[in-house]
Structures are given as structure tokens and as C-alpha cells.
Short mmCIF file of C-alpha atoms in Angstrom, two decimals:
data_model
loop_
_atom_site.label_atom_id
_atom_site.label_comp_id
_atom_site.label_asym_id
_atom_site.label_seq_id
_atom_site.Cartn_x
_atom_site.Cartn_y
_atom_site.Cartn_z
CA MET A 1351 81.09 95.82 106.33
CA THR A 1352 81.26 97.57 102.97
CA ASP A 1353 80.70 95.51 99.86
CA LEU A 1354 82.81 96.32 96.84
CA ALA A 1355 81.38 95.92 93.35
CA LEU A 1356 83.60 94.36 90.71
CA PRO A 1357 85.14 97.09 88.57
CA ARG A 1358 84.59 97.89 84.93
CA LEU A 1359 87.68 96.94 82.95
CA PRO A 1360 88.38 99.45 80.16
CA GLU A 1361 89.98 98.38 76.90
CA PRO A 1362 93.62 97.79 77.86
CA TYR A 1363 95.30 100.55 75.84
CA ALA A 1364 92.47 103.01 75.23
CA LEU A 1365 92.77 105.48 78.14
CA GLY A 1366 95.00 108.54 77.98
CA LYS A 1367 96.83 109.94 80.98
CA ALA A 1368 94.06 112.03 82.55
CA GLU A 1369 91.25 109.55 81.99
CA LYS A 1370 93.32 106.66 83.27
CA ALA A 1371 94.41 108.56 86.38
CA ALA A 1372 90.79 109.34 87.21
CA TYR A 1373 89.70 105.71 86.71
CA LEU A 1374 92.57 104.20 88.68
CA GLY A 1375 92.41 106.82 91.39
CA ALA A 1376 88.79 106.02 92.19
CA GLU A 1377 89.13 102.24 91.92
CA LEU A 1378 92.35 101.97 93.93
CA ALA A 1379 91.14 104.31 96.67
CA ALA A 1380 88.06 102.11 97.07
CA LEU A 1381 90.24 98.98 97.12
CA HIS A 1382 92.55 100.52 99.73
CA ALA A 1383 89.59 101.27 102.01
CA PHE A 1384 88.10 97.81 101.39
CA HIS A 1385 91.31 96.00 102.33
CA ARG A 1386 91.81 98.15 105.42
CA GLU A 1387 88.37 97.09 106.58
CA ARG A 1388 88.66 93.42 105.64
CA CYS A 1389 92.33 92.62 106.30
CA PRO A 1390 93.48 93.55 109.84
CA ALA A 1391 97.12 92.86 109.00
CA TYR A 1392 97.00 95.29 106.07
CA ASP A 1393 95.29 97.91 108.22
CA ARG A 1394 97.98 97.58 110.90
CA ILE A 1395 100.77 97.88 108.34
CA VAL A 1396 99.47 100.98 106.57
CA SER A 1397 98.48 102.58 109.88
CA GLY A 1398 101.80 101.91 111.56
CA VAL A 1399 104.31 102.56 108.83
CA ARG A 1400 105.33 106.13 108.22
CA LEU A 1401 106.53 106.10 104.65
CA GLU A 1402 107.48 109.77 104.80
CA LEU A 1403 106.65 110.23 101.16
CA PRO A 1404 105.82 113.69 99.90
CA ALA A 1405 102.24 114.30 98.85
CA THR A 1406 102.21 114.83 95.10
CA GLY A 1407 98.69 116.15 94.91
CA GLY A 1408 95.15 115.15 95.78
CA GLY A 1409 94.49 111.53 94.96
CA ALA A 1410 97.77 110.93 93.12
CA LEU A 1411 98.56 107.28 92.60
CA GLU A 1412 102.07 107.94 93.91
CA ASP A 1413 100.57 108.69 97.34
CA LEU A 1414 98.78 105.35 97.67
CA PRO A 1415 100.44 103.11 100.28
CA PHE A 1416 102.25 100.08 98.94
CA LEU A 1417 103.42 96.77 100.34
CA PRO A 1418 106.76 95.15 99.52
CA VAL A 1419 105.93 92.14 97.39
CA SER A 1420 108.15 89.96 99.58
CA LEU A 1421 105.71 90.47 102.47
CA PHE A 1422 103.48 87.77 100.95
CA LYS A 1423 106.24 85.28 101.84
CA ALA A 1424 106.16 86.17 105.53
CA GLU A 1425 102.55 87.13 106.25
CA HIS A 1426 99.16 85.59 105.56
CA LEU A 1427 97.36 88.49 103.92
CA ALA A 1428 93.72 87.89 103.07
CA SER A 1429 90.62 90.09 102.86
CA VAL A 1430 88.15 87.20 102.70
CA PRO A 1431 87.43 84.37 105.16
CA ALA A 1432 89.18 81.05 104.58
CA SER A 1433 85.84 79.51 103.59
CA ALA A 1434 85.71 81.83 100.54
CA VAL A 1435 89.15 80.86 99.22
CA VAL A 1436 88.86 78.62 96.17
CA LYS A 1437 92.56 78.32 95.31
CA VAL A 1438 95.95 79.46 96.52
CA LEU A 1439 98.69 80.65 94.16
CA THR A 1440 102.31 80.31 95.18
CA SER A 1441 105.27 82.18 93.73
CA SER A 1442 108.27 80.63 92.04
CA GLY A 1443 111.35 80.05 94.14
CA THR A 1444 114.52 78.08 94.36
CA THR A 1445 115.12 75.38 96.96
CA GLY A 1446 115.13 76.92 100.43
CA GLN A 1447 113.18 80.02 99.45
CA ARG A 1448 109.82 80.59 101.09
CA PRO A 1449 107.20 81.24 98.39
CA SER A 1450 104.49 83.89 98.44
CA ARG A 1451 101.00 82.52 99.08
CA VAL A 1452 98.13 84.37 97.41
CA PRO A 1453 94.52 83.40 98.32
CA LEU A 1454 91.89 83.76 95.60
CA ASP A 1455 88.11 83.88 95.99
CA ARG A 1456 85.76 83.40 93.05
CA ASP A 1457 85.46 87.13 92.32
CA THR A 1458 89.23 87.66 92.16
CA ALA A 1459 89.79 84.54 90.05
CA SER A 1460 87.04 85.68 87.68
CA LEU A 1461 88.47 89.20 87.47
CA GLN A 1462 91.96 87.83 86.75
CA SER A 1463 90.52 85.88 83.85
CA ARG A 1464 88.64 88.92 82.50
CA ALA A 1465 91.74 91.10 82.73
CA LEU A 1466 93.97 88.57 81.00
CA THR A 1467 91.38 88.01 78.29
CA SER A 1468 91.19 91.73 77.63
CA ILE A 1469 94.97 92.03 77.29
CA LEU A 1470 95.58 88.93 75.19
CA ARG A 1471 92.70 89.56 72.83
CA ALA A 1472 94.72 92.54 71.62
CA GLU A 1473 97.59 90.15 70.82
CA LEU A 1474 95.86 86.99 69.65
CA GLY A 1475 92.46 88.10 68.40
CA ALA A 1476 89.15 86.64 69.52
CA ALA A 1477 89.58 83.12 68.11
CA ARG A 1478 91.15 80.38 70.23
CA LEU A 1479 94.25 79.10 68.45
CA PRO A 1480 95.87 75.65 68.48
CA MET A 1481 98.27 75.90 71.42
CA ALA A 1482 101.57 74.30 72.44
CA PHE A 1483 103.19 74.64 75.88
CA VAL A 1484 106.95 74.54 76.26
CA ASP A 1485 106.52 72.62 79.51
CA HIS A 1486 105.14 69.31 80.77
CA PRO A 1487 101.61 68.50 82.05
CA GLY A 1488 102.75 67.47 85.53
CA VAL A 1489 103.02 71.15 86.48
CA VAL A 1490 99.22 71.55 86.59
CA LYS A 1491 98.15 68.36 88.38
CA ASP A 1492 97.08 69.96 91.67
CA ARG A 1493 94.04 72.14 90.87
CA ALA A 1494 93.58 73.47 94.43
CA GLU A 1495 97.07 74.94 94.86
CA PHE A 1496 99.10 76.23 91.95
CA SER A 1497 102.68 77.31 91.64
CA ALA A 1498 103.16 80.48 89.61
CA ARG A 1499 104.32 78.24 86.77
CA GLY A 1500 101.18 76.11 86.89
CA ALA A 1501 98.95 79.14 87.27
CA GLY A 1502 100.60 80.68 84.22
CA LEU A 1503 100.03 77.59 82.12
CA LEU A 1504 96.39 77.27 83.11
CA GLY A 1505 95.73 80.99 82.88
CA PHE A 1506 96.99 81.18 79.31
CA ALA A 1507 95.48 77.80 78.33
CA THR A 1508 92.04 79.38 78.02
CA PHE A 1509 93.25 81.26 74.93
CA GLY A 1510 94.09 78.10 73.03
CA ARG A 1511 92.62 74.78 71.93
CA ASP A 1512 93.97 71.36 70.99
CA HIS A 1513 96.65 71.81 73.65
CA VAL A 1514 99.91 69.90 73.43
CA TYR A 1515 102.88 69.80 75.81
CA LEU A 1516 106.32 69.83 74.15
CA LEU A 1517 108.42 68.61 77.11
CA GLY A 1518 108.46 65.46 79.19
CA GLU A 1519 108.85 65.49 82.97
CA ASP A 1520 112.61 65.03 82.40
CA MET A 1521 112.45 68.34 80.45
CA ARG A 1522 113.49 66.64 77.22
CA PRO A 1523 111.63 67.82 74.10
CA ASP A 1524 108.94 65.57 72.66
CA TRP A 1525 109.81 66.09 69.00
CA GLY A 1526 107.07 63.66 67.96
CA ALA A 1527 104.44 65.85 69.64
CA LEU A 1528 105.81 68.93 67.86
CA GLU A 1529 105.91 67.13 64.50
CA SER A 1530 102.28 66.06 64.96
CA PHE A 1531 101.32 69.62 65.98
CA GLN A 1532 103.03 70.98 62.86
CA SER A 1533 101.33 68.40 60.63
CA ARG A 1534 97.87 69.31 61.97
CA PHE A 1535 98.15 73.07 62.38
CA GLY A 1536 101.48 74.33 61.01
CA SER A 1537 100.01 76.11 58.00
CA GLY A 1538 97.77 78.39 60.09
CA PRO A 1539 98.01 80.63 63.16
CA VAL A 1540 99.20 78.79 66.27
CA PHE A 1541 99.98 79.91 69.82
CA PHE A 1542 103.09 78.85 71.77
CA PHE A 1543 103.52 79.65 75.44
CA GLY A 1544 106.54 79.09 77.66
CA PHE A 1545 108.85 80.59 80.26
CA THR A 1546 111.85 82.33 78.75
CA PHE A 1547 114.71 80.22 80.06
CA MET A 1548 112.85 76.95 79.45
CA VAL A 1549 112.15 77.91 75.86
CA TRP A 1550 115.84 78.64 75.34
CA ARG A 1551 117.41 75.77 77.24
CA HIS A 1552 114.94 72.96 76.57
CA LEU A 1553 113.69 73.81 73.08
CA VAL A 1554 116.08 76.09 71.18
CA GLU A 1555 119.34 74.60 72.43
CA ALA A 1556 117.99 71.05 72.07
CA ALA A 1557 116.96 71.77 68.47
CA ARG A 1558 120.43 73.14 67.75
CA ARG A 1559 122.16 70.12 69.27
CA GLU A 1560 120.02 67.70 67.30
CA ASP A 1561 119.82 69.90 64.19
CA ARG A 1562 116.00 69.97 64.24
CA ARG A 1563 114.00 72.47 62.24
CA PHE A 1564 110.26 73.19 62.08
CA ASP A 1565 108.12 75.70 60.27
CA PHE A 1566 105.30 77.66 61.88
CA PRO A 1567 104.88 80.76 59.66
CA GLY A 1568 101.72 81.77 61.55
CA GLY A 1569 103.19 81.06 64.98
CA ILE A 1570 103.25 83.49 67.91
CA LEU A 1571 105.27 82.72 71.03
CA LEU A 1572 104.33 84.45 74.29
CA HIS A 1573 107.03 84.10 76.95
CA GLY A 1574 107.94 85.59 80.33
CA GLY A 1575 109.41 84.77 83.71
CA GLY A 1576 112.65 86.72 83.76
CA TRP A 1577 115.77 87.33 81.68
CA LYS A 1578 118.40 87.22 84.43
CA LYS A 1579 119.76 83.77 83.63
CA LEU A 1580 119.81 84.36 79.88
CA ALA A 1581 121.47 87.74 80.41
CA GLU A 1582 124.21 85.94 82.35
CA GLU A 1583 124.68 83.73 79.30
CA GLN A 1584 124.75 86.89 77.16
CA VAL A 1585 121.63 85.92 75.24
CA GLY A 1586 119.63 89.02 74.35
CA ALA A 1587 116.12 89.51 73.04
CA GLY A 1588 117.35 89.80 69.44
CA GLU A 1589 119.24 86.51 69.51
CA PHE A 1590 116.27 84.86 71.25
CA ARG A 1591 113.87 85.99 68.52
CA ASP A 1592 116.28 85.07 65.71
CA ALA A 1593 116.76 81.56 67.08
CA LEU A 1594 112.99 80.96 67.27
CA ARG A 1595 112.65 82.13 63.69
CA GLU A 1596 115.59 80.06 62.44
CA ARG A 1597 114.73 76.77 64.15
CA PHE A 1598 110.93 76.92 64.36
CA GLY A 1599 109.87 79.48 61.77
CA ILE A 1600 108.09 81.49 64.47
CA GLY A 1601 108.01 85.08 63.29
CA ARG A 1602 106.30 86.76 66.24
CA VAL A 1603 107.87 86.51 69.69
CA VAL A 1604 106.25 88.52 72.49
CA ASN A 1605 107.68 89.04 75.99
CA TYR A 1606 105.57 89.89 79.05
CA TYR A 1607 106.20 90.97 82.65
CA GLY A 1608 103.99 89.90 85.53
CA MET A 1609 103.92 88.25 88.92
CA VAL A 1610 101.73 85.83 90.82
CA GLU A 1611 100.86 88.50 93.41
CA GLN A 1612 99.06 90.44 90.65
CA ALA A 1613 98.06 87.63 88.30
CA GLY A 1614 95.89 88.80 85.42
CA SER A 1615 97.45 92.26 85.14
CA VAL A 1616 100.34 91.36 82.87
CA PHE A 1617 102.45 93.94 81.04
CA VAL A 1618 102.86 92.82 77.42
CA GLU A 1619 105.53 93.92 74.97
CA CYS A 1620 104.42 95.73 71.81
CA ALA A 1621 106.02 95.62 68.36
CA GLU A 1622 108.33 98.48 69.45
CA GLY A 1623 109.68 96.39 72.33
CA HIS A 1624 107.89 98.40 75.04
CA LEU A 1625 106.20 96.77 78.03
CA HIS A 1626 102.79 98.47 78.35
CA ALA A 1627 100.69 99.03 81.46
CA PRO A 1628 97.06 98.19 80.66
CA ALA A 1629 94.35 100.68 81.58
CA PHE A 1630 93.46 98.82 84.78
CA ALA A 1631 97.05 98.69 86.05
CA GLU A 1632 99.93 101.14 86.43
CA VAL A 1633 103.65 101.24 87.00
CA ILE A 1634 105.64 103.73 89.09
CA VAL A 1635 109.43 103.85 89.53
CA ARG A 1636 110.81 104.71 92.98
CA ASP A 1637 114.25 105.62 94.26
CA PRO A 1638 115.67 102.48 95.96
CA ARG A 1639 117.05 104.54 98.88
CA THR A 1640 114.34 107.12 99.55
CA LEU A 1641 111.33 105.40 97.91
CA ARG A 1642 110.40 108.74 96.36
CA PRO A 1643 108.81 108.49 92.90
CA LEU A 1644 111.26 109.09 90.07
CA SER A 1645 110.70 110.88 86.80
CA PHE A 1646 110.53 109.13 83.45
CA GLY A 1647 113.92 107.92 82.23
CA ALA A 1648 115.33 107.32 85.72
CA SER A 1649 116.06 103.79 86.90
CA GLY A 1650 114.65 102.53 90.19
CA LEU A 1651 112.40 99.98 91.88
CA LEU A 1652 109.21 99.13 90.03
CA GLN A 1653 105.91 99.59 91.87
CA VAL A 1654 102.93 97.92 90.23
CA LEU A 1655 99.27 98.77 90.85
CA SER A 1656 96.18 96.87 89.75
CA VAL A 1657 92.42 96.95 90.35
CA VAL A 1658 92.24 93.14 90.17
CA PRO A 1659 93.24 91.88 93.67
CA ARG A 1660 90.07 91.73 95.82
CA SER A 1661 90.63 88.73 98.12
CA TYR A 1662 94.04 89.97 99.31
CA PRO A 1663 95.70 93.41 99.55
CA GLY A 1664 97.89 93.10 96.46
CA HIS A 1665 96.64 96.17 94.62
CA SER A 1666 99.78 98.28 95.26
CA LEU A 1667 103.09 96.41 95.46
CA LEU A 1668 106.72 97.45 95.50
CA THR A 1669 108.70 94.85 93.58
CA GLU A 1670 112.40 93.99 93.79
CA ASP A 1671 112.80 94.56 90.06
CA LEU A 1672 114.56 97.57 88.60
CA GLY A 1673 113.15 99.40 85.62
CA VAL A 1674 112.69 102.63 83.71
CA ILE A 1675 109.50 104.29 82.48
CA GLU A 1676 110.23 105.23 78.89
CA GLY A 1677 107.11 107.17 77.94
CA GLU A 1678 103.36 107.70 78.21
CA ASP A 1679 100.66 107.98 75.53
CA ASP A 1680 103.22 108.36 72.72
CA CYS A 1681 104.15 104.82 71.65
CA PRO A 1682 104.35 104.60 67.83
CA THR A 1683 102.00 101.59 67.95
CA GLY A 1684 99.19 103.88 69.13
CA ARG A 1685 98.79 102.20 72.50
CA LEU A 1686 97.98 104.68 75.25
CA GLY A 1687 99.32 104.58 78.78
CA ARG A 1688 102.79 104.24 80.30
CA TYR A 1689 105.41 101.95 78.86
CA PHE A 1690 108.62 100.78 80.46
CA ARG A 1691 111.46 98.30 80.45
CA VAL A 1692 112.82 96.02 83.15
CA SER A 1693 116.56 96.41 83.69
CA GLY A 1694 117.29 93.78 86.34
CA ARG A 1695 116.91 92.79 89.97
CA ALA A 1696 117.76 94.88 93.00
CA PRO A 1697 121.01 93.83 94.74
CA GLN A 1698 120.44 91.12 97.37
CA ALA A 1699 116.99 90.33 95.99
CA GLU A 1700 116.08 86.66 95.69
CA LEU A 1701 115.58 85.20 92.26
CA ARG A 1702 111.94 85.00 91.25
CA GLY A 1703 110.08 84.43 88.04
CA CYS A 1704 109.38 80.96 86.68
CA SER A 1705 112.16 81.23 84.13
CA ASP A 1706 114.99 82.33 86.40
CA THR A 1707 114.12 80.11 89.37
CA HIS A 1708 113.88 77.10 87.07
CA ALA A 1709 117.32 77.98 85.71
CA ALA A 1710 118.71 78.18 89.25
CA SER A 1711 117.13 74.82 90.09
CA VAL A 1712 118.76 73.26 87.03
CA GLU A 1713 122.14 74.63 88.06
CA GLY A 1714 121.60 73.42 91.63
CA ALA A 1715 120.79 69.92 90.44
CA ARG A 1716 124.01 69.90 88.43
CA GLY A 1717 125.97 70.79 91.56
#
């Protein structure tokens, strides 16, 4: 069987359209062939399904076969033997939903870490900052099998030091822990990480109820996991940022988009509010009815591509999220590559994302 060398990861926002297309075209074609050889289920799927998509040119990324991301809930898809799997990631889900299961070997886990490091260094710098999680430590107890929530916490933990958890297992804030964190590190740069709905419900709203205020002038909050539940409560990104600034003095709030089936290749928001595809990943928008690729500015299903998945065929996935590509190589921040926004979930799609599924669980528990 063919061995596949680990890829070079370019600087995340340094490749223009032509250079990026050449890099991704070569890497993803090799990955496609590798997974066909190593994963019989993937080979059967791409051999048997006639997508009836028009060819858009030799080697175009739009012509690469893709799998619906929900397939990882129904099928065991692996390109390595079970003996090579070092951990299994599972997706978020509400009670009764079957989660995705994503097997990782050492190479894929290492590549995920390299990719995430490359992306976050552009946001946080090279130094590891004092770090606070808006979550509780029980989420990361099982080191052999992680939920998406636990994988997110541990994945981002490597970018911080002197970690502290701000919630108890009952999801109540530990104000004493936050006061101690502020006393030790509040005057300098600090890193907060949490899932969007949890930050709002369990930190911001709790601080408002109890009239708590803190001051982290050098604080940066990175959050993700879905906006659906907050959108239903008519809380937008502006109100979210303003509340963090008012109650916690955090001046920099950064959203990201990602999924457990392509962990490592996250799409991070810039200062202009654009979600950017890093150089080793790409985003395509497809018509929900015909699956044909759509032009920039049109809303459709998001397809995400990444060179990271090696132990499973997750390099080209059609999500159930709706979005719009807003531009390419012309963001005022100077970042190259495509940028986009997420506009919601496709009708009939299950909730996913750590933030939204946690919100649904909370509502379910309330009856």
C-alpha cells in the first residue's frame, strides 16, 4: 500500500488564490487516493455514488468527491487499523442523537495540533498566556475518548498556562476562581476559552443577575460552537461582545467555526468579522437542491476541505450548515484566502455544535 507523507502546512493566511489552489489540489488529490486505498467503505461510496456534478476544470477542488458529515454517525470510517487508533473523538449531540465517531492515529492527532497552533499563533502570539475555561474540568476526565467539547478544551489548552476552570459541574460560576485569576494575571494578557451559549448563559447572565464585574483589559475570549440558540434569544454578536466588555472588561472577542470531523482546521474570525479559511483548508458553498457549487454571495450548504484528516476520510465534507462566501484575497486585514459567514442550519438538520447542543440539553432538563 502507498504511504502518505505528512504535508507541509503553509502560514495560514499567506497563500493567494492560485498558489492555494495548487497546494490544496495536490494534497487533497493524494489524500483522496490514499483513503480510497485504505478505507474500503470510502472507496465503495465514492465509486458507487454518481454525484452528477459538472466538471469545472482539471483538478478543481469543486470536483473532489465529498461525504455528508452526518455519515460519521452511521458508518465506521477509518483508514488505519484499530491498533493504530490512539483516541476517538465524538461529536456533540442532544439526548437521543447518535454522535459522530472520529478515529485518530498519532499522525493525525499531531497534524491537528500543528494546524491549530499555526492558526492560533496568528491570534495569540507565540507566548502561552494565563488561561481560563468557561467550563468545568469533568468534561476532560476520559483521555481515551473525547466528546467534541472535551476535545475542544484540551486542544486549546496547549495555548495557555496556569489553567483555571470558571464553572462547577452544576454549571454555576466559581466567582472565587475568577477573582483569584484576576488578582494574579488581570493586569496582563490573558486567554479565555468557552462555547458561545455557555459563556452567555453561565457567565454573562450570571454576572448580570448577581451584579458582578471584573476587569481584564488584556483579555481575549475565543468562543465557538454555534449561534442558533442565542439567535433564538435575539442575542447578536454585537450584544455578546458588549456584554463581555461591560461585565468582564474583555476587549477582544473572537468567534470561530469548526467541527470535530475536521478538528484542527478551524475557521477564525478576523477584526472585520469574517471567518477565514486557512491555507490548508477551504470552503465551498453548494446549492442545497442540486449540490452544484454556487458563486460568491449566494447562500447554500457549506462544504469544508482540509489536508489534516489522515486516519479517516474526513478531508472533504458537506456540512448541514448554511453560509455565504463573502470574498477572496481582499479582506481589509490583509489575510489572503476565502472568507465567509455562517447563516444558519439547513431545515431538518439536527442541532450540533457544543454550544447549541448544550443549550438544548439545558432546555430538555427544564422540561
